[in-house]
Coordinates of C-alpha atoms and ligand atoms in Angstrom, one line a residue:
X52 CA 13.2 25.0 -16.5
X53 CA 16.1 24.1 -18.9
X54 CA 18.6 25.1 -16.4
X55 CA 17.6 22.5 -13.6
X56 CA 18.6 19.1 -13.5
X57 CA 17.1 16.3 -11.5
X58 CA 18.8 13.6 -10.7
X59 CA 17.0 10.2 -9.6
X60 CA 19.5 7.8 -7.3
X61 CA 17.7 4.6 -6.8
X62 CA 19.7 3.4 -3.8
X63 CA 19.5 -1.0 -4.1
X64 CA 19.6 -1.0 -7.7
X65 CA 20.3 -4.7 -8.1
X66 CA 17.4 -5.6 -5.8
X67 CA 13.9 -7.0 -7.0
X68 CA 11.7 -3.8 -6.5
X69 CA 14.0 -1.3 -8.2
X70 CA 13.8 -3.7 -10.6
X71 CA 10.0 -4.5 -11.2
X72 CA 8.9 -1.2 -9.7
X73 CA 10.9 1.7 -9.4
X74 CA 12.8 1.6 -13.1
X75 CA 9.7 0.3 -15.3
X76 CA 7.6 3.7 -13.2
X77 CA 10.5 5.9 -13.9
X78 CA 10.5 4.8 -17.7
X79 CA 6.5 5.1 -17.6
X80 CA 7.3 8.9 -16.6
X81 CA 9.7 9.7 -18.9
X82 CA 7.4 8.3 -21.4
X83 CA 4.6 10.1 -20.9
X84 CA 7.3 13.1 -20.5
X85 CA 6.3 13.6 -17.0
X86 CA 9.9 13.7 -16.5
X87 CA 11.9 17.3 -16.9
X88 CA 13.9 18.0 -19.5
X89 CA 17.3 17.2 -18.1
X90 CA 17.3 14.5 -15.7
X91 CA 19.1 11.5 -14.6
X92 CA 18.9 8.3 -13.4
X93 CA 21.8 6.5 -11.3
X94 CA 21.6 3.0 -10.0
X95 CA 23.6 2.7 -6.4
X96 CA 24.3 -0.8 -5.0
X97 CA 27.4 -3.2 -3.9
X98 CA 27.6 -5.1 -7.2
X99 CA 29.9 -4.3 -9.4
X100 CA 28.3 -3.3 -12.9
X101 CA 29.4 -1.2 -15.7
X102 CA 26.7 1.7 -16.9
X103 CA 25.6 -0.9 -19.5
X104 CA 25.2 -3.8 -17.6
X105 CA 22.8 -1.9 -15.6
X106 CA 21.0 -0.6 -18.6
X107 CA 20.6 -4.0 -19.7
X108 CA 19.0 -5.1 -16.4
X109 CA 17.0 -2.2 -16.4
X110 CA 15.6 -3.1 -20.3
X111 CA 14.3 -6.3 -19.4
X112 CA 11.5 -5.3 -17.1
X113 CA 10.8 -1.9 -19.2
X114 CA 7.2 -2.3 -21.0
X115 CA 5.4 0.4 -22.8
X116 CA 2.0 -0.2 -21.5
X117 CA 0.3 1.0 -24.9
X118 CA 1.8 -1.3 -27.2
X119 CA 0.5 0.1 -30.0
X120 CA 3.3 2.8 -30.2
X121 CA 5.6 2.3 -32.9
X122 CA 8.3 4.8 -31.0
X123 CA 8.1 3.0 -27.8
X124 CA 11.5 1.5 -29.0
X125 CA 13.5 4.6 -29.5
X126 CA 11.8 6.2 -26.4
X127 CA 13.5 3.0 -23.9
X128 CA 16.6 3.9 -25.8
X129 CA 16.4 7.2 -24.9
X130 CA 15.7 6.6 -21.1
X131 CA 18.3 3.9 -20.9
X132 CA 21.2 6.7 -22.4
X133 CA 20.2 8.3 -18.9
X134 CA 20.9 5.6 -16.9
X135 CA 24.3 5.0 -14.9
X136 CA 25.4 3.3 -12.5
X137 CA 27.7 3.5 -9.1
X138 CA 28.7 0.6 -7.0
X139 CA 30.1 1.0 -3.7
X140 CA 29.3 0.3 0.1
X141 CA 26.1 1.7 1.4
X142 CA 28.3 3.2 4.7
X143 CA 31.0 4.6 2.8
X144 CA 31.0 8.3 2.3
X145 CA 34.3 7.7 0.3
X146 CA 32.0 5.7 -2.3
X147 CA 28.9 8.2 -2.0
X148 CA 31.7 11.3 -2.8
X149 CA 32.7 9.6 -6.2
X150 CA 28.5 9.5 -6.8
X151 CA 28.5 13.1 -5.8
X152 CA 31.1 13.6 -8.4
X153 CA 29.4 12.1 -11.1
X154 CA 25.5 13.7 -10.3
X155 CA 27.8 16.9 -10.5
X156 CA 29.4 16.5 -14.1
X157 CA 26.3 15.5 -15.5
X158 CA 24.5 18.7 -13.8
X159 CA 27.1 20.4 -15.6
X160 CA 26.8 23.6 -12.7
X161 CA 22.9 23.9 -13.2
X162 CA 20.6 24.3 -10.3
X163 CA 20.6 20.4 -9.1
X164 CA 17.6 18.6 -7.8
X165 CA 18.0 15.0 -6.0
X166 CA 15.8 12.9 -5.7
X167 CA 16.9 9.6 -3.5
X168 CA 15.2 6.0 -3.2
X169 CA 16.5 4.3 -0.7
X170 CA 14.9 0.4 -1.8
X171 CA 17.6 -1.4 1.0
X172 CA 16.7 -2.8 4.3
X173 CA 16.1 -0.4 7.4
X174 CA 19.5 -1.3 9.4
X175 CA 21.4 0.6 6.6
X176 CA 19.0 3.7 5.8
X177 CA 20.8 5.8 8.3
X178 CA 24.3 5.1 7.0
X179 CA 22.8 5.8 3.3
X180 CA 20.8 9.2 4.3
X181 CA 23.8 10.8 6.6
X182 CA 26.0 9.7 3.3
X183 CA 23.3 11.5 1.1
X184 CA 22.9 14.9 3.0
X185 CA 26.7 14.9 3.2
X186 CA 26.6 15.4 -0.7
X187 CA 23.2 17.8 -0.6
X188 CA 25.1 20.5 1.7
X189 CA 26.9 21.3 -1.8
X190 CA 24.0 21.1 -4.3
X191 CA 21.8 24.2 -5.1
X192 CA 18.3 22.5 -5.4
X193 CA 16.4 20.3 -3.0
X194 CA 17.5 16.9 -1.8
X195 CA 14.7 14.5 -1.4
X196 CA 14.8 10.9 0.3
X197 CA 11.9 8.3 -0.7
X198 CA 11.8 5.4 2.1
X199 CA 10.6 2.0 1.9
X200 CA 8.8 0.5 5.1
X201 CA 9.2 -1.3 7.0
X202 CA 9.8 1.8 9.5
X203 CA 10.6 -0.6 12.5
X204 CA 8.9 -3.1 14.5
X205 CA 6.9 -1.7 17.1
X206 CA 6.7 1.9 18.3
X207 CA 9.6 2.3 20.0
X208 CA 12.4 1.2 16.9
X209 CA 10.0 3.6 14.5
X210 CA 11.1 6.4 16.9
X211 CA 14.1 5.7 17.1
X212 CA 14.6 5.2 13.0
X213 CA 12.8 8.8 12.6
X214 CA 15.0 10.5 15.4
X215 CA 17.9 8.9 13.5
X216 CA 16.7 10.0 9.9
X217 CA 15.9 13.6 11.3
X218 CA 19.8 14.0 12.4
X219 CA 20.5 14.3 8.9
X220 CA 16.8 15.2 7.2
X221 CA 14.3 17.6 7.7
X222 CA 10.6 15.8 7.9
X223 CA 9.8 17.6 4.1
X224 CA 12.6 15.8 2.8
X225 CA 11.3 12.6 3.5
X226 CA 9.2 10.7 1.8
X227 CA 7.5 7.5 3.6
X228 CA 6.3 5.7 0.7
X229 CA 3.1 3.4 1.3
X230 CA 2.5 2.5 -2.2
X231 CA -1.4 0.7 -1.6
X232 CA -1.8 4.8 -1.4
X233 CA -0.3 5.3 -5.0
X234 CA -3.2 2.9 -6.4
X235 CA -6.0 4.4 -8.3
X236 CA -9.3 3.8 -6.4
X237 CA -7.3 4.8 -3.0
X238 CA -7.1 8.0 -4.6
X239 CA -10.4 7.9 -6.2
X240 CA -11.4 6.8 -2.3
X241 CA -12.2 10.6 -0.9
X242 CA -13.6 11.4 -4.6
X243 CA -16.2 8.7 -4.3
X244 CA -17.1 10.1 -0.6
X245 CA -16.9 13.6 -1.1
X246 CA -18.0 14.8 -4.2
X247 CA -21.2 12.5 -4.6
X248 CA -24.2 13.7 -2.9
X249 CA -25.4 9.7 -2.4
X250 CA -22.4 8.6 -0.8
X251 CA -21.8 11.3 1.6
X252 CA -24.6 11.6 4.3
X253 CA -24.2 7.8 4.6
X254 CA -21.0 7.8 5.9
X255 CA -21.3 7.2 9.4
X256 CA -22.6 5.1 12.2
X257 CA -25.9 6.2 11.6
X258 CA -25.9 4.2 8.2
X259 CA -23.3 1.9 8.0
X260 CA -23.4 -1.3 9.6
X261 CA -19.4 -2.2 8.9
X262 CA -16.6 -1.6 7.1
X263 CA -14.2 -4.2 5.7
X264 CA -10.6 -4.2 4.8
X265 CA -9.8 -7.6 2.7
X266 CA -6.5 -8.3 1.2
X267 CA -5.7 -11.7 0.3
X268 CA -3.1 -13.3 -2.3
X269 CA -2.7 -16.8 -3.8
X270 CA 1.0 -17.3 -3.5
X271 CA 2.9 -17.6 -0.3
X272 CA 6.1 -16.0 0.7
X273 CA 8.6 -17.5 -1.9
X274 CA 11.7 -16.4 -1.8
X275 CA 11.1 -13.5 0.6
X276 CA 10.8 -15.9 3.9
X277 CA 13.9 -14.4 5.4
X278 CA 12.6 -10.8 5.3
X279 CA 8.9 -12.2 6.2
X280 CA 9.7 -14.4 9.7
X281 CA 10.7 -11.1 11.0
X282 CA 7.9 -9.2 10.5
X283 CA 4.8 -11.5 9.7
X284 CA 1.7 -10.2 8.0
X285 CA -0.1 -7.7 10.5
X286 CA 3.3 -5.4 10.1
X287 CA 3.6 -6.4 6.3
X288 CA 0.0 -5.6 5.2
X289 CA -2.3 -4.2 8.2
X290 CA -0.4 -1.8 9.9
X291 CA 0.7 0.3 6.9
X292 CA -1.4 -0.3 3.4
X293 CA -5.0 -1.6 5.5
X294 CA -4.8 0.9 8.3
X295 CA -3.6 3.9 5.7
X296 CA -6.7 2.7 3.6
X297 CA -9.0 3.1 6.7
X298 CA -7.5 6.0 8.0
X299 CA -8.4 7.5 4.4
X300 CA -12.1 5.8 4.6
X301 CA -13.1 7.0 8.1
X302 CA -11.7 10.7 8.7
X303 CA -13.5 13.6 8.9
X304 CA -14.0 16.1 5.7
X305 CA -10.5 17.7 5.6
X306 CA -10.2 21.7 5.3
X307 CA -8.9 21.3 2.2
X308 CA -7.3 19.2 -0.1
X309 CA -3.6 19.9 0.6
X310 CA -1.0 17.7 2.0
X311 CA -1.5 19.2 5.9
X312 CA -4.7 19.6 5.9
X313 CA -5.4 15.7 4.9
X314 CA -2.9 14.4 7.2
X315 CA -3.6 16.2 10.3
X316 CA -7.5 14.4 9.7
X317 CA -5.6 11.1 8.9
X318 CA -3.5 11.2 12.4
X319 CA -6.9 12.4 13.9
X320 CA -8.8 9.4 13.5
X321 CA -5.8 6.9 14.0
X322 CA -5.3 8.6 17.4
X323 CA -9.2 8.1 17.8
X324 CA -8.7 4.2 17.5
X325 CA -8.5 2.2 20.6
X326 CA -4.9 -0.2 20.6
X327 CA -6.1 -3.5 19.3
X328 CA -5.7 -6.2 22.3
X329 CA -5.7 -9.8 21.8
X330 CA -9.1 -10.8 22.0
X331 CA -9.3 -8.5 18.4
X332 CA -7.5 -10.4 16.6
X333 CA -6.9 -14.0 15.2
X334 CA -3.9 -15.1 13.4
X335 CA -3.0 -17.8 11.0
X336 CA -0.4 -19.5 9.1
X337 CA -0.3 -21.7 6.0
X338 CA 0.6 -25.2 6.2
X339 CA 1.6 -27.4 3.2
X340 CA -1.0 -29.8 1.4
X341 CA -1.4 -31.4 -1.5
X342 CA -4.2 -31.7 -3.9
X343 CA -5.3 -33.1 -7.0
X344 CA -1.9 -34.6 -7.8
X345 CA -0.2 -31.6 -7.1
X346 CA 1.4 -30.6 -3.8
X347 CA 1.5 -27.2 -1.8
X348 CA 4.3 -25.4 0.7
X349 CA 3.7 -24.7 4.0
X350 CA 4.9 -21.5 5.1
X351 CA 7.4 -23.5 7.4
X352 CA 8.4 -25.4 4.3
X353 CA 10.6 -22.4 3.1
X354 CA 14.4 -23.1 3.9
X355 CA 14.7 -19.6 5.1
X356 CA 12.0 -19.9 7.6
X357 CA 13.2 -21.4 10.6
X358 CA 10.6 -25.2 11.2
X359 CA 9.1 -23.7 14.3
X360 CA 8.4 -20.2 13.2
X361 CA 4.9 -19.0 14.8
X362 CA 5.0 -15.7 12.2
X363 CA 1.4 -15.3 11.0
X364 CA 0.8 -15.0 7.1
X365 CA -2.8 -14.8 7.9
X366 CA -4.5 -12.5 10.4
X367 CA -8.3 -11.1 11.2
X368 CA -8.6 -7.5 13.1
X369 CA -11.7 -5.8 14.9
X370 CA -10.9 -2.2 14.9
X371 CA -13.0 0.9 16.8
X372 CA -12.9 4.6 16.3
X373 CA -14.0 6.1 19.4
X374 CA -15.4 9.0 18.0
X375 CA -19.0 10.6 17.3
X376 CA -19.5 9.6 13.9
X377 CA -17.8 5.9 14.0
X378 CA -18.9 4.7 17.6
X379 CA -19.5 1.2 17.6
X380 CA -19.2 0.9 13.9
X381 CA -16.8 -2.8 13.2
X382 CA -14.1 -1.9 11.3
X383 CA -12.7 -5.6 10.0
X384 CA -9.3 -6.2 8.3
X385 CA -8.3 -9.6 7.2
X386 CA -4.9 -10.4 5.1
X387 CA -3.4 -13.2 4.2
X388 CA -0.6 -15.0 1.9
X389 CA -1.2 -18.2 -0.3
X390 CA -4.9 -18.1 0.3
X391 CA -7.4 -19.1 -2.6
X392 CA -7.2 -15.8 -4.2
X393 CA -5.9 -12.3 -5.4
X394 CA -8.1 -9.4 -4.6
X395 CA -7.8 -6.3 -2.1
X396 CA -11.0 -5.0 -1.4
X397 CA -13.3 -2.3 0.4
X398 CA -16.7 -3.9 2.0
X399 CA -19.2 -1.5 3.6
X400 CA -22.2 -3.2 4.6
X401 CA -25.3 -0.9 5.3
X402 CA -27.8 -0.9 7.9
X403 CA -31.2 -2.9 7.5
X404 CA -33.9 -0.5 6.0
X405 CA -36.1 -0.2 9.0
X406 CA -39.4 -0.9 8.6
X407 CA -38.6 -2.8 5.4
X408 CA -42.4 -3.1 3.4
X409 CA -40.4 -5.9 1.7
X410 CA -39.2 -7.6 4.6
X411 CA -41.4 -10.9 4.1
X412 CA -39.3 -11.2 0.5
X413 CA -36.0 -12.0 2.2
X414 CA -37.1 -14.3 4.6
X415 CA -35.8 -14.4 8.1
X416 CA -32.3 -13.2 7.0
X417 CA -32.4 -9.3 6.5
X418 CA -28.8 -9.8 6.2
X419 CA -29.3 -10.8 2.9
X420 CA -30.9 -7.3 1.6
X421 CA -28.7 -5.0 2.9
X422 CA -26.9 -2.7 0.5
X423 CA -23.6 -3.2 0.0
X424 CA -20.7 -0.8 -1.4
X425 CA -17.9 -2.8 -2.8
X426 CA -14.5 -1.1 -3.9
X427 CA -12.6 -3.7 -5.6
X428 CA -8.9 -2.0 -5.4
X429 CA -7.4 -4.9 -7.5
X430 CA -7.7 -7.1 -9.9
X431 CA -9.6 -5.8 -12.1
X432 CA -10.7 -2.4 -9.9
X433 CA -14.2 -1.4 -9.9
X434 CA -16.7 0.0 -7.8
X435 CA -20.3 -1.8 -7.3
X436 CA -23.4 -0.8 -4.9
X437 CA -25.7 -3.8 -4.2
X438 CA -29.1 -3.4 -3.9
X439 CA -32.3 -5.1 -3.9
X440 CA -33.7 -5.2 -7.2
X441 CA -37.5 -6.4 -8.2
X442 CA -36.8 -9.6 -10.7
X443 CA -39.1 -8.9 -14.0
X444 CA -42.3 -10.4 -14.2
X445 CA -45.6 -10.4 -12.9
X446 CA -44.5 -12.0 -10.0
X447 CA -43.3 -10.5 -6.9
X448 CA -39.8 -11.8 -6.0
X449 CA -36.9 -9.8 -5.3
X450 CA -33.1 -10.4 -5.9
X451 CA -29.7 -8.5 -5.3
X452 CA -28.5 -6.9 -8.2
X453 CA -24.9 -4.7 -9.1
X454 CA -25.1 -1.1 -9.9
X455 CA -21.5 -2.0 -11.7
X456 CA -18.6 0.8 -12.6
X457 CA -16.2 -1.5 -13.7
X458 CA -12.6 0.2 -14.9
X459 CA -11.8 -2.0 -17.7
X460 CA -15.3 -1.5 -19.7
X461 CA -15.9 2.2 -18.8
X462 CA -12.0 3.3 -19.9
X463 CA -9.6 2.4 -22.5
X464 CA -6.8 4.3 -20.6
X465 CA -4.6 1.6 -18.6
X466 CA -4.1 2.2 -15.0
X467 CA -0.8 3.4 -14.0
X468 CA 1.1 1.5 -11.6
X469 CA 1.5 2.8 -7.7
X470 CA 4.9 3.7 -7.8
X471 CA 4.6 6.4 -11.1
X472 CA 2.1 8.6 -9.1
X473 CA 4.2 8.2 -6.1
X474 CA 7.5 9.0 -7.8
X475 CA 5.8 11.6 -10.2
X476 CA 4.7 13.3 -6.6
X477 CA 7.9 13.2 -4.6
X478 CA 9.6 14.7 -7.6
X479 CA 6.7 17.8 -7.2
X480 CA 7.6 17.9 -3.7
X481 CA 3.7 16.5 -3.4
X482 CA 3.4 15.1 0.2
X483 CA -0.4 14.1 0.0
X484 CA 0.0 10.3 -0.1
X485 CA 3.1 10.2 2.0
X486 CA 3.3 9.2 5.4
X487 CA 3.8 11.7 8.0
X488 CA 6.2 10.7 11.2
X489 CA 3.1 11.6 13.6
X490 CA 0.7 9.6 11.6
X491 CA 3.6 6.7 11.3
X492 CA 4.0 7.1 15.3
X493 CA -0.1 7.0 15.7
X494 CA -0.3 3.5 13.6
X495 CA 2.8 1.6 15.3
X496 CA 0.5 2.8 19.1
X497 CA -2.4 1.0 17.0
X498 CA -0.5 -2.4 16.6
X499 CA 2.9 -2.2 18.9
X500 CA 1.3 -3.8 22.3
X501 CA -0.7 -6.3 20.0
X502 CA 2.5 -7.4 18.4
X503 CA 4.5 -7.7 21.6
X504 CA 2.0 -10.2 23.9
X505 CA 1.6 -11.9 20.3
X506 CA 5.1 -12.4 20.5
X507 CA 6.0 -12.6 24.4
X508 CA 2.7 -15.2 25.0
X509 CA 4.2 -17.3 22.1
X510 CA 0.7 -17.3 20.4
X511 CA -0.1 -20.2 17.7
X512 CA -1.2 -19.5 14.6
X513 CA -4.5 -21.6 13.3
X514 CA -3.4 -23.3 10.8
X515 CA -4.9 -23.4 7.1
X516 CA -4.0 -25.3 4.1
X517 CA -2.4 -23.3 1.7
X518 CA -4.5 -21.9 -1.1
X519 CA -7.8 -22.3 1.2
X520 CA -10.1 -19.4 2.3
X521 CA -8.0 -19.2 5.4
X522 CA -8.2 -20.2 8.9
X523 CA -12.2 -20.6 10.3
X524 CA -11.1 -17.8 13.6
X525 CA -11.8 -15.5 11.0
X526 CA -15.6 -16.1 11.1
X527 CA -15.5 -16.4 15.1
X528 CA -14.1 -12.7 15.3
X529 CA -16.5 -11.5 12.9
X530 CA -19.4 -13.3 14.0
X531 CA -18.2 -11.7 17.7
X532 CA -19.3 -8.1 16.3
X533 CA -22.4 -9.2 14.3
X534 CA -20.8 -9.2 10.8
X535 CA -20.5 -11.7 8.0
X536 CA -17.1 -11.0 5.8
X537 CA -18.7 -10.2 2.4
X538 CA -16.4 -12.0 0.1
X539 CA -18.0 -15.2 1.2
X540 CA -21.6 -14.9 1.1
Ligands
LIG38 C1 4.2 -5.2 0.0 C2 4.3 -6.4 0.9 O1 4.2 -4.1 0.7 O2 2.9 -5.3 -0.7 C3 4.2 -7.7 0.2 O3 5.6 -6.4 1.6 C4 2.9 -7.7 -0.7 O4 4.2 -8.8 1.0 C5 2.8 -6.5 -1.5 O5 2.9 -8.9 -1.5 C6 1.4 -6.4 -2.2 O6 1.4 -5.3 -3.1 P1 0.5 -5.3 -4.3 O7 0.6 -3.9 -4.9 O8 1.0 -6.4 -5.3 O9 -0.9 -5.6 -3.8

């Protein structure tokens, strides 16, 4: 479609996720000419900045993944040619006309896609979007807005934000971006369940014993502590990429494999889940420590943080889907910041084999032989099945062995960051991994009341040293519903 150009606005140009994210994916697109043949790319944000100051920002975080092509120099020049920049005030429709003005001479009169990325806090995504759809009523393609959570605080400030945004968009033109859903074993999630035979009768109550959500990182909240105090980590991690994640894990078989279709069986089984209350969850907080010589920040350590801030960078959830297949089944989430390490992970634990003829072989603790699927989401993705394995010789002793599928030895192809599917899929008007405002509306119900008697009974966080496995509740809340977390056995 020579005729058609798309133009890509990334709304917050200056800030740190248009810079590590959103232009390095946009440069991965164009480079593996995902991109169309005439399109643009304009930065938007307060700071002043000529069109080359921006495209020497922009440089610095652009890689080219396979490093082994010679023309990877030429094609950044290229990409960066496309690049421009606008700065003016993100309420001024005065400064969003003279944007308008310049998409327009570089569309030159040809049918004009837009694509918006709105990477700026909440308070101002109205102002931006009723700016925006000022300028689509005189464009001849589609207008399309990408939006960054967080979506709120609790239920009621998520409606109101989507009544707000629906003033000015229709619900297909935006795009609620949850980028754990742009990873590649999220996607390969419903593959693994659906299309193998061995995984697919399991999937229920009838076989699995648990399900667990892990996502932990080894470095605290640096630099982001202002943004962070005000939402803590079961709005920053659980209530959007963990619950998305489960809401994938646990629905039923979809009709088909189009956006609706897996949507309307996503906001089924969040609406299936009973509101988490406080005896479900445990929350903690890191606290400064030093070791071997070197020393630690506590979370409260942070200048931005206010001293007496009770925000949770840790927290533990028991989650329940009342529903035929899932009835009784523990699903666990845990996340935490500055903990001892950087993995996200899938656990589901199996059921004991009854009437194991092996039984005597693991002792008293059947625990230990139960099959285990693990979906290691990052680092270093892979997907391993733990089962009981007979040790060679002429012996009879048994051990628990990996059936391994492990990314990095099985393909040479690098994984592509989140944010190039997502972006590649918004720009195909793609709305598969997007977040839907019913499904949005079904996870604040999940986590709203939680939040607000976390928040009104002044609950205190355990505290745990930073860089430690975490606070011991964890264990308490598992052990509650029979389950052992399976990263630390
Ligand atoms: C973001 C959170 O959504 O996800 C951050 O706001 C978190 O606190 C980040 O660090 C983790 O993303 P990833 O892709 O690095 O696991």
């Amino acid at each position: 479609e020579a005729h058609t150009t798309l133009s890509i606005t990334v709304v917050g140009a200056s800030g740190d996720l248009a810079k590590k994210k959103i232009f390095p994916a946009l440069f991965a697109l164009f480079y593996e000419d995902f991109l169309p043949e005439n399109f643009v790319v304009f930065g938007y944000a307060r700071t002043k900045m000529s069109d080359e100051e921006l495209r020497n920002m922009i440089s610095k975080t652009l890689t080219c993944r396979v490093d082994k092509r010679e023309n990877c120099a030429d094609k950044m020049e290229q990409f960066l040619k496309r690049c421009y920049y606008h700065s003016g005030q993100y309420n001024s429709e005065e400064h969003f006309g003279e944007l308008d003005c310049k998409l327009k001479e570089k569309e030159g009169g040809s049918l004009s896609n837009r694509l918006f990325y709105l990477s700026i806090p909440p308070n101002i995504f109205v102002d931006v979007v009723k700016c925006a759809s000022n300028n689509a009523a005189s464009t001849s393609g589609w207008t399309r807005v990408i939006v960054e959570k967080p979506f709120g605080r609790n239920s009621e400030s998520s409606r109101e934000l989507t009544r707000s945004l629906k003033q000015y968009l229709s619900e297909d033109q935006i795009f609620r971006i949850d980028h754990y859903l742009g990873k590649e074993l999220v996607e390969n999630l419903s593959v693994l369940r659906f299309s193998n035979l061995v995984f697919e009768p399991l999937w229920s109550r009838n076989y699995i014993r648990n399900v667990q959500f892990i996502f932990s990182e080894d470095f605290g909240t640096e630099g982001r502590g202002g943004y962070f105090d005000n939402y803590g980590i079961i709005r920053d991690i659980m209530q959007n990429h963990l619950l998305q994640i489960l809401a994938l894990f646990a629905m039923e078989t979809p009709v088909s494999l189009d956006a609706e279709d897996i949507r309307n069986e996503k906001v089924k089984v969040l609406r299936s889940m009973r509101p988490l209350q406080l005896e479900d969850v445990i929350v903690g907080q890191y606290k400064g420590h030093s070791k071997g010589g070197k020393s630690y920040s506590g979370y409260t350590d942070d200048p931005t943080v206010p001293k007496d801030s009770i925000t949770p960078t840790f927290a533990a959830a028991a989650l329940f889907i009342n529903n035929a297949r899932w009835d009784g089944v523990p699903f666990l989430m845990k996340a935490g910041k500055a903990l001892h390490t950087k993995k996200t992970e899938i656990r589901v634990q199996f059921r004991h084999v009854p009437g194991n003829l092996y039984r005597r072989n693991f002792g008293t603790d059947l625990d230990k032989a139960t099959n285990e699927l693990v979906l290691r989401l990052q680092p270093d993705e892979a997907i391993y099945l733990k089962i009981n394995n007979k040790v060679p010789g002429l012996g009879m002793r048994l051990d628990r062995s990996d059936l391994n599928l492990l990314y990095r030895a099985r393909y040479s192809r690098e994984i592509p960051d989140a944010y190039e599917r997502l972006l590649l899929d918004a720009i195909e008007g793609e709305r598969r991994l997007f977040i839907r405002s019913d499904e949005l509306d079904a996870a604040w119900s999940l986590f709203s009341p939680l939040l607000r008697e976390l928040e009104e009974k002044k609950i205190a966080p355990e505290l745990y040293p930073h860089g430690s496995r975490g606070p011991i509740g964890a264990h308490y809340l598992a052990a509650k519903h029979n389950v052992r977390w399976g990263d630390l056995t």
